[in-house]
Short mmCIF file of C-alpha atoms and ligand atoms in Angstrom, two decimals:
data_model
loop_
_atom_site.label_atom_id
_atom_site.label_comp_id
_atom_site.label_asym_id
_atom_site.label_seq_id
_atom_site.Cartn_x
_atom_site.Cartn_y
_atom_site.Cartn_z
CA MET L 1 159.43 101.48 62.63
CA ARG L 2 158.43 98.51 60.47
CA ILE L 3 156.28 95.93 62.19
CA ILE L 4 155.18 92.40 61.32
CA LEU L 5 151.94 91.64 63.15
CA VAL L 6 151.09 87.97 63.54
CA GLY L 7 147.58 87.43 64.91
CA PHE L 8 144.76 89.70 63.83
CA GLY L 9 142.03 88.92 66.34
CA VAL L 10 140.55 91.37 68.81
CA VAL L 11 143.89 92.63 70.13
CA GLY L 12 145.56 92.82 66.70
CA GLN L 13 142.65 94.75 65.23
CA ASN L 14 142.62 97.13 68.17
CA LEU L 15 146.32 97.74 67.64
CA ALA L 16 145.59 98.72 64.03
CA LYS L 17 142.82 101.08 65.26
CA LEU L 18 145.15 102.57 67.85
CA LEU L 19 147.92 103.15 65.30
CA LEU L 20 145.38 104.81 63.01
CA SER L 21 143.91 107.11 65.61
CA ARG L 22 147.18 108.04 67.31
CA ALA L 23 149.55 108.27 64.32
CA ASP L 24 150.09 112.05 64.43
CA ASP L 25 150.37 112.20 68.18
CA ILE L 26 152.86 109.31 68.32
CA TYR L 27 155.01 111.06 65.73
CA VAL L 28 154.94 114.39 67.54
CA ARG L 29 155.62 112.91 70.98
CA TYR L 30 158.02 110.11 70.17
CA GLY L 31 159.28 110.83 66.65
CA MET L 32 158.05 107.39 65.68
CA LYS L 33 156.07 106.26 62.64
CA PRO L 34 154.93 102.69 63.23
CA ARG L 35 154.04 100.91 59.99
CA LEU L 36 152.55 97.46 59.67
CA VAL L 37 154.47 95.97 56.74
CA ALA L 38 152.91 92.50 57.07
CA THR L 39 149.87 91.26 58.93
CA VAL L 40 149.18 87.57 59.29
CA ASP L 41 145.98 85.90 60.46
CA SER L 42 145.00 82.25 60.54
CA LYS L 43 144.02 82.27 56.85
CA GLY L 44 146.55 84.48 55.16
CA VAL L 45 148.75 87.50 55.02
CA ALA L 46 148.74 91.07 53.72
CA ILE L 47 152.10 92.57 52.84
CA ASN L 48 153.18 96.03 51.81
CA GLN L 49 156.75 97.08 52.49
CA SER L 50 155.74 100.75 52.50
CA GLY L 51 153.10 100.13 55.12
CA LEU L 52 149.64 98.64 54.91
CA ASP L 53 146.64 100.93 54.70
CA LEU L 54 145.20 100.21 58.13
CA GLN L 55 141.70 101.39 57.30
CA ARG L 56 141.57 99.00 54.38
CA LEU L 57 143.12 96.20 56.41
CA LEU L 58 140.42 96.51 59.07
CA GLU L 59 137.72 96.76 56.44
CA VAL L 60 138.75 93.60 54.55
CA LYS L 61 139.02 91.71 57.82
CA ARG L 62 135.50 92.80 58.72
CA LEU L 63 134.06 91.96 55.31
CA TYR L 64 135.94 88.77 54.41
CA GLY L 65 137.15 87.46 57.75
CA THR L 66 140.80 87.46 56.67
CA VAL L 67 143.55 89.92 55.84
CA ALA L 68 144.33 87.72 52.83
CA ALA L 69 141.58 89.64 51.01
CA TYR L 70 143.73 92.77 51.04
CA HIS L 71 143.65 92.52 47.20
CA ASP L 72 146.73 93.89 45.45
CA ASP L 73 149.07 93.37 48.35
CA GLY L 74 147.30 90.47 49.98
CA LYS L 75 148.62 86.96 49.61
CA TYR L 76 146.90 83.75 50.45
CA LEU L 77 149.06 81.40 52.44
CA GLY L 78 148.07 78.55 50.20
CA GLU L 79 147.82 80.26 46.80
CA GLN L 80 144.09 80.76 47.30
CA ASP L 81 143.65 77.05 47.68
CA THR L 82 141.44 76.42 50.71
CA ASP L 83 142.75 72.88 51.13
CA ALA L 84 146.21 74.25 51.39
CA LEU L 85 145.00 76.69 54.05
CA GLU L 86 144.29 73.71 56.22
CA ASP L 87 147.72 72.29 55.70
CA SER L 88 149.23 73.55 58.92
CA LYS L 89 152.76 72.53 57.98
CA ARG L 90 152.61 74.58 54.83
CA SER L 91 151.11 77.59 56.59
CA ARG L 92 153.73 77.23 59.28
CA TYR L 93 156.48 77.33 56.70
CA ARG L 94 155.01 80.44 55.14
CA VAL L 95 154.71 82.35 58.43
CA ASP L 96 158.32 81.45 59.17
CA ASP L 97 159.21 82.81 55.73
CA ILE L 98 157.40 86.07 56.31
CA ILE L 99 159.09 86.63 59.65
CA ARG L 100 162.47 85.84 58.12
CA GLU L 101 162.19 87.68 54.81
CA ILE L 102 160.09 90.80 55.35
CA ASP L 103 162.22 93.76 56.33
CA ALA L 104 161.06 94.80 59.80
CA GLU L 105 162.45 95.86 63.16
CA VAL L 106 159.73 94.31 65.31
CA LEU L 107 157.48 91.28 65.41
CA VAL L 108 154.24 91.78 67.32
CA GLU L 109 152.99 88.35 68.37
CA ALA L 110 149.25 88.32 69.08
CA THR L 111 148.19 84.76 68.31
CA PRO L 112 145.99 82.99 70.90
CA THR L 113 147.57 81.66 74.08
CA ASN L 114 148.31 77.95 74.08
CA LEU L 115 149.59 76.63 77.39
CA ASN L 116 150.24 73.09 76.13
CA ASP L 117 153.16 73.70 73.80
CA GLY L 118 153.11 77.49 73.32
CA GLU L 119 152.54 77.18 69.57
CA PRO L 120 152.35 78.89 67.16
CA GLY L 121 153.59 81.81 69.27
CA LEU L 122 156.73 80.04 70.50
CA SER L 123 158.00 79.32 66.97
CA ASN L 124 157.09 82.82 65.80
CA ILE L 125 158.98 84.46 68.65
CA THR L 126 162.02 82.18 68.42
CA ASN L 127 162.20 82.62 64.68
CA ALA L 128 161.97 86.40 64.93
CA ILE L 129 164.64 86.66 67.62
CA LYS L 130 167.01 84.41 65.66
CA HIS L 131 166.58 86.72 62.68
CA GLY L 132 167.38 89.83 64.67
CA ARG L 133 163.86 91.15 65.15
CA ASN L 134 162.76 92.74 68.41
CA VAL L 135 159.63 91.07 69.72
CA VAL L 136 156.56 92.47 71.47
CA THR L 137 154.19 89.73 72.55
CA VAL L 138 150.81 89.60 74.25
CA ASN L 139 150.77 85.82 74.01
CA LYS L 140 151.25 84.29 77.47
CA GLY L 141 151.91 80.71 76.32
CA PRO L 142 155.51 80.99 75.09
CA LEU L 143 156.55 82.95 78.18
CA ALA L 144 154.78 80.68 80.64
CA LEU L 145 156.53 77.65 79.15
CA ALA L 146 159.94 79.00 78.17
CA MET L 147 160.53 82.51 79.49
CA PRO L 148 164.08 81.99 80.85
CA SER L 149 165.32 80.56 77.57
CA LEU L 150 163.49 83.16 75.45
CA LEU L 151 165.03 86.01 77.47
CA GLU L 152 168.43 84.41 77.09
CA LEU L 153 167.94 83.95 73.35
CA ALA L 154 166.93 87.61 72.99
CA GLU L 155 169.95 88.72 75.00
CA TYR L 156 172.25 86.53 72.91
CA ASN L 157 170.86 87.93 69.66
CA GLY L 158 170.95 91.53 70.90
CA VAL L 159 167.23 92.17 70.54
CA MET L 160 164.47 93.17 72.93
CA LEU L 161 161.64 90.95 74.08
CA ARG L 162 158.74 92.88 75.62
CA PHE L 163 155.42 91.58 76.98
CA SER L 164 153.61 94.29 79.00
CA GLY L 165 150.20 93.20 77.77
CA THR L 166 150.57 89.64 79.05
CA VAL L 167 149.89 90.70 82.66
CA GLY L 168 147.16 93.17 83.61
CA GLY L 169 145.98 94.05 80.08
CA GLY L 170 146.66 97.78 79.81
CA THR L 171 147.57 98.19 83.50
CA PRO L 172 151.35 98.65 83.74
CA ILE L 173 151.91 96.09 86.49
CA LEU L 174 155.21 94.80 85.11
CA GLU L 175 156.56 98.28 84.41
CA PHE L 176 155.57 99.54 87.85
CA ALA L 177 157.45 96.77 89.59
CA LYS L 178 160.45 96.89 87.28
CA HIS L 179 160.94 100.64 86.90
CA CYS L 180 159.17 102.52 89.69
CA LEU L 181 160.95 100.94 92.64
CA LYS L 182 164.53 101.41 91.56
CA GLY L 183 166.85 101.15 94.54
CA ASP L 184 164.20 99.36 96.57
CA ARG L 185 163.68 95.61 96.64
CA ILE L 186 160.46 93.72 96.15
CA LEU L 187 160.33 91.00 98.78
CA SER L 188 157.05 89.40 97.79
CA PHE L 189 153.83 90.09 95.95
CA LYS L 190 150.32 88.76 95.68
CA GLY L 191 147.50 89.57 93.38
CA ILE L 192 144.33 88.94 91.45
CA LEU L 193 145.64 88.24 87.96
CA ASN L 194 142.62 86.68 86.28
CA GLY L 195 139.61 88.85 85.46
CA THR L 196 137.25 86.01 84.54
CA THR L 197 137.48 84.18 87.86
CA ASN L 198 137.31 87.46 89.76
CA TYR L 199 134.16 88.32 87.86
CA ILE L 200 132.63 84.90 88.57
CA LEU L 201 133.44 85.09 92.30
CA SER L 202 132.13 88.69 92.55
CA MET L 203 128.91 87.84 90.72
CA MET L 204 128.31 84.70 92.78
CA GLU L 205 128.47 86.92 95.84
CA CYS L 206 125.66 88.98 94.28
CA GLY L 207 123.48 85.94 93.67
CA LEU L 208 124.40 84.72 90.15
CA THR L 209 125.20 81.05 89.63
CA PHE L 210 128.67 79.96 88.51
CA ASP L 211 127.39 79.19 85.00
CA GLU L 212 125.53 82.49 84.64
CA ALA L 213 128.57 84.45 85.77
CA LEU L 214 130.85 82.51 83.40
CA ALA L 215 128.50 83.11 80.46
CA ASP L 216 128.58 86.82 81.30
CA ALA L 217 132.39 86.88 81.46
CA LYS L 218 132.51 85.12 78.09
CA SER L 219 130.13 87.62 76.52
CA LYS L 220 132.33 90.46 77.77
CA GLY L 221 135.27 88.91 75.92
CA TYR L 222 137.31 88.31 79.08
CA ALA L 223 137.39 84.53 79.22
CA GLU L 224 140.01 82.55 77.29
CA ALA L 225 138.79 80.65 74.20
CA ASP L 226 138.90 77.61 76.50
CA PRO L 227 137.56 79.02 79.79
CA ARG L 228 139.01 76.08 81.73
CA LEU L 229 142.31 77.96 81.48
CA ASP L 230 140.75 80.70 83.61
CA ILE L 231 138.71 78.54 85.95
CA ASP L 232 141.42 75.98 86.71
CA GLY L 233 144.05 78.64 87.42
CA PHE L 234 146.28 78.13 84.36
CA ASP L 235 145.96 81.73 83.20
CA ALA L 236 146.80 83.18 86.63
CA ALA L 237 149.71 80.72 86.95
CA ALA L 238 151.07 81.79 83.54
CA LYS L 239 150.97 85.45 84.59
CA LEU L 240 152.63 84.59 87.89
CA VAL L 241 155.47 82.90 85.99
CA ILE L 242 155.95 86.02 83.85
CA MET L 243 156.03 88.26 86.94
CA ALA L 244 158.42 85.99 88.84
CA ASN L 245 160.90 85.92 85.97
CA TRP L 246 160.72 89.60 85.14
CA ILE L 247 160.33 91.20 88.55
CA MET L 248 162.06 88.78 90.91
CA GLY L 249 164.76 87.60 88.49
CA MET L 250 163.70 83.97 88.95
CA LYS L 251 164.10 81.38 86.21
CA VAL L 252 160.80 79.55 86.33
CA THR L 253 158.11 78.07 84.12
CA MET L 254 154.59 76.71 84.70
CA LYS L 255 155.90 73.55 86.32
CA ASP L 256 157.28 75.61 89.21
CA VAL L 257 153.84 76.88 90.25
CA ILE L 258 151.48 75.03 92.56
CA PHE L 259 148.05 76.03 91.39
CA LYS L 260 144.42 75.39 91.97
CA GLY L 261 141.41 77.12 90.38
CA ILE L 262 137.97 78.08 91.65
CA LYS L 263 136.01 74.98 90.64
CA ASP L 264 135.62 73.80 94.21
CA VAL L 265 134.54 77.16 95.62
CA SER L 266 130.89 76.78 96.56
CA LEU L 267 128.21 79.38 97.14
CA GLU L 268 128.26 78.32 100.79
CA ASP L 269 131.99 79.13 101.04
CA ILE L 270 131.35 82.57 99.55
CA LEU L 271 128.43 83.35 101.85
CA GLU L 272 130.26 82.13 104.92
CA ALA L 273 133.25 84.35 104.11
CA LYS L 274 130.85 87.28 103.59
CA GLU L 275 129.40 86.80 107.08
CA HIS L 276 132.90 87.35 108.49
CA GLY L 277 133.59 90.49 106.40
CA LYS L 278 135.71 88.49 103.98
CA VAL L 279 135.65 87.58 100.31
CA ILE L 280 137.07 84.66 98.39
CA LYS L 281 139.51 85.60 95.64
CA LEU L 282 141.81 83.62 93.38
CA ILE L 283 145.17 84.83 94.67
CA ALA L 284 148.47 84.37 92.87
CA SER L 285 151.46 84.88 95.14
CA CYS L 286 155.21 84.86 95.32
CA ASP L 287 156.19 84.78 98.99
CA GLU L 288 159.47 85.77 100.63
CA SER L 289 160.77 82.24 100.12
CA ARG L 290 159.90 82.63 96.44
CA ARG L 291 157.25 79.93 96.49
CA LEU L 292 154.77 80.42 93.67
CA ARG L 293 151.11 79.56 94.28
CA VAL L 294 147.69 80.21 92.84
CA GLU L 295 144.73 79.32 95.05
CA PRO L 296 141.37 80.60 96.25
CA MET L 297 141.84 82.45 99.53
CA SER L 298 139.57 84.36 101.80
CA ILE L 299 140.78 87.96 102.26
CA ASP L 300 139.50 90.93 104.21
CA LYS L 301 137.08 92.98 102.13
CA ASN L 302 138.87 96.18 103.20
CA GLU L 303 142.24 95.09 101.81
CA PRO L 304 143.31 97.27 98.84
CA LEU L 305 143.74 94.02 96.93
CA CYS L 306 140.04 93.29 97.22
CA VAL L 307 138.74 94.50 93.85
CA ASN L 308 135.59 93.27 92.15
CA GLY L 309 134.43 92.42 88.67
CA THR L 310 137.05 91.94 86.01
CA LEU L 311 139.61 94.18 87.71
CA ASN L 312 143.11 92.96 88.47
CA ALA L 313 145.12 94.09 91.49
CA VAL L 314 148.62 93.33 92.75
CA THR L 315 150.11 94.26 96.13
CA PHE L 316 153.90 94.43 96.19
CA THR L 317 155.74 94.34 99.50
CA SER L 318 158.95 96.27 99.14
CA GLU L 319 161.81 96.52 101.60
CA HIS L 320 161.70 100.30 102.03
CA SER L 321 158.39 101.57 100.69
CA GLY L 322 156.15 98.97 102.30
CA GLU L 323 153.04 97.75 100.55
CA LEU L 324 152.00 99.23 97.22
CA THR L 325 148.97 98.13 95.26
CA VAL L 326 148.37 98.58 91.54
CA ILE L 327 144.78 98.21 90.33
CA GLY L 328 143.35 98.30 86.82
CA LYS L 329 141.44 96.58 84.05
CA GLY L 330 143.10 93.24 83.46
CA ALA L 331 141.97 92.59 79.90
CA GLY L 332 140.22 94.07 76.89
CA GLY L 333 141.23 94.53 73.25
CA MET L 334 142.05 98.23 73.34
CA GLU L 335 143.64 98.04 76.79
CA THR L 336 145.96 95.25 75.69
CA ALA L 337 146.71 97.05 72.41
CA SER L 338 147.75 100.09 74.46
CA ALA L 339 150.29 97.88 76.26
CA ILE L 340 151.69 96.83 72.85
CA LEU L 341 152.05 100.48 71.89
CA ARG L 342 153.92 101.17 75.16
CA ASP L 343 156.31 98.34 74.37
CA LEU L 344 156.81 99.56 70.80
CA ILE L 345 157.71 103.01 72.11
CA GLU L 346 160.17 101.45 74.55
CA VAL L 347 161.78 99.42 71.75
CA ARG L 348 161.99 102.54 69.59
CA GLU L 349 163.61 104.56 72.38
CA ALA L 350 166.14 101.82 73.06
CA MET L 351 166.89 101.48 69.33
CA SER L 352 167.55 105.18 69.00
CA LYS L 353 170.01 104.98 71.91
CA GLY L 354 171.61 101.88 70.41
CA LEU L 355 170.53 99.88 73.44
CA ASN L 356 168.89 96.72 72.16
CA ARG L 357 168.92 95.08 75.56
CA ASN L 358 166.48 93.47 77.95
N1 HSE N 401 141.25 85.40 80.37
C1 HSE N 401 142.07 86.44 80.90
C2 HSE N 401 141.44 86.98 82.17
C3 HSE N 401 142.26 87.50 79.86
O1 HSE N 401 140.26 86.67 82.41
O2 HSE N 401 142.09 87.68 82.91
C4 HSE N 401 143.39 88.45 80.11
O3 HSE N 401 144.64 87.81 80.14
#
């Protein structure tokens, strides 16, 4: 399987490490040999149609800060001209070119989430789908803003669009809801979808200030580059949109979610809830009337949903099996990379059955 990887930050690098360490096992278990034939970061690209040497790719990234230093096979987006590197239009054109011209079955999109216009992920994904590439993305922005049309575009072009790592990091929340309850019906769900705010609220309960807890969450690599996306509820709302589309068959985007973050939650609120055996959590929910909300709520501390630290948890209410809760780490480079690998295996299995469908 030939893969174009766009975005070589923490998740992209962990994917390369995972492919390196699991290569033999993946081949034995799934008959699949994933090869990165092009890897793009913000400064350049490394290309090798026979497959990049992943050890070398990781090493040049560590030493030079860009995959463009991959020597023989590496290419600078702007012909080694740093001014040109800043010319976003030119870089944009080149990334489009790579996606269009490099022979590959899958695009893995791992550029940072942008919830304003979804770029550059939205263009990368659209471009790949239009050129017949399957897409695996961990970028929440394009899905939060345009998931119904992206799914339709993928369907129309006969390719798969997969995004396990966008919700719950490595925890298979989307797969559980989509595949493990066949024959049943999910009526509603609610959950803690943002690790950073959960960490802040948990730590405030233990005596840390908001700022101390946020600094801690940042140092653990959980917070978004702009932590306001976590604190103001954007990140949880984006994940709720992805779940509503995929699990409930809704056709919604960010504008369909009423959301509020944790900025107004005071220490007094937290301590008062504690006195009554409750805790305040940022809860994302889709109720039976399919209303989508993200808001701080006080919940019983014995509820299965009540997890602490950076954990995520989702309780699904199903028609026949009742309430089921999935809990796991909601973020992390290796965890999210493991979700990409799951998606790649699913794409491979569908390809071998001739089933390029969503
Ligand atoms: N900032 C996100 C969180 C990262 O805290 O949950 C994972 O999407």
